[in-house]
PDB file of C-alpha atoms in Angstrom:
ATOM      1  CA  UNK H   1      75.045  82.013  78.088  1.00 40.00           C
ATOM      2  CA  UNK H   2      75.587  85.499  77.967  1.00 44.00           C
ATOM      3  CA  UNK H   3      77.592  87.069  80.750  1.00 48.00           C
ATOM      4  CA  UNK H   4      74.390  89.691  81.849  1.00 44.00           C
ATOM      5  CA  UNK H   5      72.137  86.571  82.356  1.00 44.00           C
ATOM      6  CA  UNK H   6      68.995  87.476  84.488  1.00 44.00           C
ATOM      7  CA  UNK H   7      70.275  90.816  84.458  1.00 41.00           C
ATOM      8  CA  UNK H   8      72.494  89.710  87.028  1.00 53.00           C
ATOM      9  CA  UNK H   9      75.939  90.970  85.858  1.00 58.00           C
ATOM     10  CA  UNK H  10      78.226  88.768  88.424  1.00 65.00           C
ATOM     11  CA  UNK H  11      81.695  89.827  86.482  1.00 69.00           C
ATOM     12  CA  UNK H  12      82.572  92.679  89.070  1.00 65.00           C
ATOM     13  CA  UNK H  13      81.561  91.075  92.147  1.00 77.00           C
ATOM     14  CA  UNK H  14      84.497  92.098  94.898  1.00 89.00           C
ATOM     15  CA  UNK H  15      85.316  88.599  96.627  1.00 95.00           C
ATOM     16  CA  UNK H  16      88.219  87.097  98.979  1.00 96.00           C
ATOM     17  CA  UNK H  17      89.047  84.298  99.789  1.00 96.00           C
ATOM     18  CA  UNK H  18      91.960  83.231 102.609  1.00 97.00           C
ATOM     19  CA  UNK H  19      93.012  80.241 104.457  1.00 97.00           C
ATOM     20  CA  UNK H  20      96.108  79.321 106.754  1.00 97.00           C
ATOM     21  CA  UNK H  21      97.226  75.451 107.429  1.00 98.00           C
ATOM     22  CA  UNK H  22      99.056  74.851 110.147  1.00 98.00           C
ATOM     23  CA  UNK H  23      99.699  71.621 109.336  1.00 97.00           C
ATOM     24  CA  UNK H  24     102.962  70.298 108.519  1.00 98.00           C
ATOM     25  CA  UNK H  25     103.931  70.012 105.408  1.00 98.00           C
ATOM     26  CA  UNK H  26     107.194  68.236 103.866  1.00 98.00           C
ATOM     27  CA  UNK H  27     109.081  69.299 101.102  1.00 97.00           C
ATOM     28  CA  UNK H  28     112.061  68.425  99.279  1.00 95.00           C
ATOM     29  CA  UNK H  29     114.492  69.309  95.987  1.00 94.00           C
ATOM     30  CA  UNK H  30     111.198  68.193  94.245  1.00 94.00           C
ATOM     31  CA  UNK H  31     108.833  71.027  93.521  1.00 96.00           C
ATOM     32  CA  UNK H  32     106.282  70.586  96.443  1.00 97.00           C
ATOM     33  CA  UNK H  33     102.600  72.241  95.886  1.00 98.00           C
ATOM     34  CA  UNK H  34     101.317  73.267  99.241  1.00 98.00           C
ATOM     35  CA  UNK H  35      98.028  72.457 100.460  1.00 98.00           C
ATOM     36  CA  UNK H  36      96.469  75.985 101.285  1.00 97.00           C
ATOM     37  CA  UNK H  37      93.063  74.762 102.340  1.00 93.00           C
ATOM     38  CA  UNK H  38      93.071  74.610 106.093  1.00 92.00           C
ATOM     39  CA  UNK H  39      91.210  76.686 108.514  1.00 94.00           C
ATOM     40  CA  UNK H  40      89.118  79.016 106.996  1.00 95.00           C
ATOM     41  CA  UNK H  41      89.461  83.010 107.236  1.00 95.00           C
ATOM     42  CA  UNK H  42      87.679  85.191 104.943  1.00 94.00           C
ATOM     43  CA  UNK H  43      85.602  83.335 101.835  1.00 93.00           C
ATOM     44  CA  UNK H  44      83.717  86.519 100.520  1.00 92.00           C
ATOM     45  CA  UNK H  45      81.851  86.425  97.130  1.00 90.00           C
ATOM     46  CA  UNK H  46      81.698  84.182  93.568  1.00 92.00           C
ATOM     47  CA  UNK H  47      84.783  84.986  91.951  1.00 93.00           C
ATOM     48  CA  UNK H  48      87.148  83.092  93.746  1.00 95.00           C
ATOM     49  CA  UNK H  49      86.645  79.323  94.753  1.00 94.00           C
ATOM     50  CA  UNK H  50      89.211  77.079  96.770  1.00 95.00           C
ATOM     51  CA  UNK H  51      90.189  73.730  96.535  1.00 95.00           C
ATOM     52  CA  UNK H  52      92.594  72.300  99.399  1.00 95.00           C
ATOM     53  CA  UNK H  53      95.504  73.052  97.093  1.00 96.00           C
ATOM     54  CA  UNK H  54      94.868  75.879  95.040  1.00 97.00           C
ATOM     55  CA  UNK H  55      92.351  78.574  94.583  1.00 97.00           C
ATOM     56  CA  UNK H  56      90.371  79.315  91.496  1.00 96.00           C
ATOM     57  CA  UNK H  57      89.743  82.338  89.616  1.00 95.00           C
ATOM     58  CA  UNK H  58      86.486  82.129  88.561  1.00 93.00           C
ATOM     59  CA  UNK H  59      85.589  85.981  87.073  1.00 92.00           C
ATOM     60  CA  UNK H  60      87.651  87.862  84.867  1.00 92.00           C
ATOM     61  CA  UNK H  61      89.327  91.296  86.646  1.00 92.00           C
ATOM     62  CA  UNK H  62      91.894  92.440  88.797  1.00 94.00           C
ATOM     63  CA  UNK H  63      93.363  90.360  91.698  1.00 96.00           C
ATOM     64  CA  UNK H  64      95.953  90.975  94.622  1.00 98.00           C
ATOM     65  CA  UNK H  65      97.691  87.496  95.485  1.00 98.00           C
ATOM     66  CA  UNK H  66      99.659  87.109  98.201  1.00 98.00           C
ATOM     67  CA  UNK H  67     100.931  84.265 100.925  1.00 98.00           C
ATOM     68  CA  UNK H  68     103.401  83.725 103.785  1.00 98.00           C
ATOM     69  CA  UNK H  69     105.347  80.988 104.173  1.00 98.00           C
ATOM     70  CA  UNK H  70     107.186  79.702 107.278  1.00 98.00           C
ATOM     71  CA  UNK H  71     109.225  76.676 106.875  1.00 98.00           C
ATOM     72  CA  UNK H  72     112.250  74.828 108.857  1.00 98.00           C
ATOM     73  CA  UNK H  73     115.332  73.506 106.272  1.00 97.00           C
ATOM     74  CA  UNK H  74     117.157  70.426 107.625  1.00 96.00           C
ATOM     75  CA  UNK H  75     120.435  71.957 106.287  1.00 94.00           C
ATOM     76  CA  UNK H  76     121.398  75.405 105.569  1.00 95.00           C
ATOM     77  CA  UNK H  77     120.692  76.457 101.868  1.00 95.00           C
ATOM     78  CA  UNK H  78     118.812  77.666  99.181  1.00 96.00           C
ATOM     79  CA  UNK H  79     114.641  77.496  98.757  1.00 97.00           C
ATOM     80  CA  UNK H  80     112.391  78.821  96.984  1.00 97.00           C
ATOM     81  CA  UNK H  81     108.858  79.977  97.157  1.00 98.00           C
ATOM     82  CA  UNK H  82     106.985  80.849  94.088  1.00 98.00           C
ATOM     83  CA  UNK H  83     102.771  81.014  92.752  1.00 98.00           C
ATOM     84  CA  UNK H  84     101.983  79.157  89.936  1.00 98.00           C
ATOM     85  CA  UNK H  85      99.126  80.395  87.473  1.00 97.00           C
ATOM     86  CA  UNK H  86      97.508  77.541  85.785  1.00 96.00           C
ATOM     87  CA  UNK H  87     100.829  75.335  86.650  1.00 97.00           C
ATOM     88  CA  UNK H  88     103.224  77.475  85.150  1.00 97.00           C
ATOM     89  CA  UNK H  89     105.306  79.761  87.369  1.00 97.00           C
ATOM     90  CA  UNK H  90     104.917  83.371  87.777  1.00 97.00           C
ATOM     91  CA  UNK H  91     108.324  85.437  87.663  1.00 95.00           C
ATOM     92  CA  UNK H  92     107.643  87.994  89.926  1.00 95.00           C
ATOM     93  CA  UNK H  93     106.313  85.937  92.855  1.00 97.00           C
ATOM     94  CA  UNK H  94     109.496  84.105  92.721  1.00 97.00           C
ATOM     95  CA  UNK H  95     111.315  84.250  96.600  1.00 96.00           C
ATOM     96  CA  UNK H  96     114.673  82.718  96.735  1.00 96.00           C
ATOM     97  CA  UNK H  97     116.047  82.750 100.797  1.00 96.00           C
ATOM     98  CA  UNK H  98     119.319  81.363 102.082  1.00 95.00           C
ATOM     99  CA  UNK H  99     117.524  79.233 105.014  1.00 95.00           C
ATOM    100  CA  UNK H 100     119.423  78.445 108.062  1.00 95.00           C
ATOM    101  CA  UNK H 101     119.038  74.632 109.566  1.00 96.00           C
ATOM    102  CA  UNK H 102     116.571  74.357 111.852  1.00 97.00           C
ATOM    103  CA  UNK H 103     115.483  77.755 112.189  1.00 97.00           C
ATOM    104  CA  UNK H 104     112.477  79.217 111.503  1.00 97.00           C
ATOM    105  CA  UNK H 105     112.221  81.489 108.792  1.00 97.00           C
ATOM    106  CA  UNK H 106     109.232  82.906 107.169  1.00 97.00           C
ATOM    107  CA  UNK H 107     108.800  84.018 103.196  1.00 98.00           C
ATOM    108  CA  UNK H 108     106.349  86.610 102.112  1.00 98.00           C
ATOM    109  CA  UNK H 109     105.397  86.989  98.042  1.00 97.00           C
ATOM    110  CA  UNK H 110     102.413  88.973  96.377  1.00 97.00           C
ATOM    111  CA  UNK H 111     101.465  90.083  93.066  1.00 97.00           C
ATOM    112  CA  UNK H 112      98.736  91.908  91.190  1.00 97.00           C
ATOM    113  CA  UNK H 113      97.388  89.804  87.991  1.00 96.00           C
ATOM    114  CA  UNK H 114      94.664  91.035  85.282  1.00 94.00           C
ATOM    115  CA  UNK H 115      92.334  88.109  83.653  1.00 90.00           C
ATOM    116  CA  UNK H 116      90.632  89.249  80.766  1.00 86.00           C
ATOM    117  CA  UNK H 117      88.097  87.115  78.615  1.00 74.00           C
ATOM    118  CA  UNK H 118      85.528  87.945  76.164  1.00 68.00           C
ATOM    119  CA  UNK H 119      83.052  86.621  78.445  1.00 72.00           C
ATOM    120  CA  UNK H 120      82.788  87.060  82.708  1.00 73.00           C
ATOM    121  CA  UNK H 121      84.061  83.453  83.253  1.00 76.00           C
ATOM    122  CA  UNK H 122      87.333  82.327  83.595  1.00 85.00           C
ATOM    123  CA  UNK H 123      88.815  79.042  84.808  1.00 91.00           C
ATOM    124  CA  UNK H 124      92.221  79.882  86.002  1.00 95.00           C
ATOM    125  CA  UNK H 125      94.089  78.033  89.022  1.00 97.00           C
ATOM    126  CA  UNK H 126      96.756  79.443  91.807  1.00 98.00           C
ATOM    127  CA  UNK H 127      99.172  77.355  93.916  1.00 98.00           C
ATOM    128  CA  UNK H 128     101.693  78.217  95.813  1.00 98.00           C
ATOM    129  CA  UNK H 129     104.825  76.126  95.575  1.00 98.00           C
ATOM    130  CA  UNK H 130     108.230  75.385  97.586  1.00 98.00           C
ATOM    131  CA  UNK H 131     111.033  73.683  96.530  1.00 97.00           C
ATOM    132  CA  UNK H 132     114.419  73.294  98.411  1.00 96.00           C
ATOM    133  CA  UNK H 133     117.891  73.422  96.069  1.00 88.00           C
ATOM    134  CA  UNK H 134     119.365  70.027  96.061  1.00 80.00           C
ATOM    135  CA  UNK H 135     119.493  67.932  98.680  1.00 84.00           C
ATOM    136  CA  UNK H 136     117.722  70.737 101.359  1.00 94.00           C
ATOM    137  CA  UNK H 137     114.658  69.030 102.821  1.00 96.00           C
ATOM    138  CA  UNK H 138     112.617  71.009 105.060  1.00 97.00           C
ATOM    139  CA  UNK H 139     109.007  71.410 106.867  1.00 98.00           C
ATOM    140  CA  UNK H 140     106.616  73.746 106.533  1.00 98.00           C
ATOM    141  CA  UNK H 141     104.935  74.566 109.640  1.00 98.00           C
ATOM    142  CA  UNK H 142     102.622  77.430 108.106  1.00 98.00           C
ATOM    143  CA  UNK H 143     101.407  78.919 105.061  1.00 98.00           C
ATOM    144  CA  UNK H 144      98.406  81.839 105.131  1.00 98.00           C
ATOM    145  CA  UNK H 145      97.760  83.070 101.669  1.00 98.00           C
ATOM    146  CA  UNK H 146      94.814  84.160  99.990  1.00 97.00           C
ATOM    147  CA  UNK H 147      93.437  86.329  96.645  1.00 97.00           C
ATOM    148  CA  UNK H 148      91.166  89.303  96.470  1.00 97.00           C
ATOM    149  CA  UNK H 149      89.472  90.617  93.486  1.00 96.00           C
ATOM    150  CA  UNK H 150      89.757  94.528  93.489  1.00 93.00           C
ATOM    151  CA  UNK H 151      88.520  95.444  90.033  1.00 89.00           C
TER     152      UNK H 151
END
């Protein structure tokens, strides 16, 4: 199917999606893919779709990606936060913070990302993932992220 189909050329549509969970969520020295899925804030347009633990990038173009992060560490020491394109990690989204046991301390990451295709549709997947250095074991008591297509 061609990507003009019914002369309804969907490739550029602007869209955003973004969610926050307030849930708590556990994580450990084991890489720990948080659920992003929880109350709903903005879900604008066709090019992005979410599942309760990623989001999907359904049209090819430019997108901002971005999420914060609160979490509580048992013991004082290293985590990380980092977005994961189609489960492999993305370098410059990586956030490495000293935590402090049992306090509160929030993480903040964004990038831009370009998806090209010969065709309009694209199948790519974004989670957002926390892991604690070894033997750090934490909650996290928030996480608001979301993606919006700008080009």
């Amino acid at each position: 199917m061609a990507c003009n189909s019914n002369s309804k050329n969907t490739c550029y549509a602007k869209s955003c999606q973004r969610y926050y969970n307030n849930n708590a969520q556990a994580f450990s020295a084991t890489p720990t893919t948080l659920q992003v899925a929880g109350a709903r804030v903005v879900d604008s347009g066709i090019s992005i779709s979410t599942e309760p633990n990623n989001y999907i990038i359904n049209k090819k173009g430019l997108y901002h990606i971005e999420a914060d992060v609160t979490f509580t560490a048992l013991t004082a020491g290293l985590v990380t936060v980092q977005a994961y394109l189609d489960g492999v990690a993305m370098p410059c989204t990586l956030t490495q913070v000293t935590a402090v046991a049992n306090a509160l301390t929030p993480v903040h990451l964004a990038t831009d990302v370009q998806f090209d295709s010969c065709c309009c549709d694209v199948n790519h997947t974004i989670t957002f993932v926390i892991t604690g250095a070894t033997g750090i074991t934490g909650t996290v008591s928030r996480i608001c992220s979301g993606i919006t297509k700008v080009a």
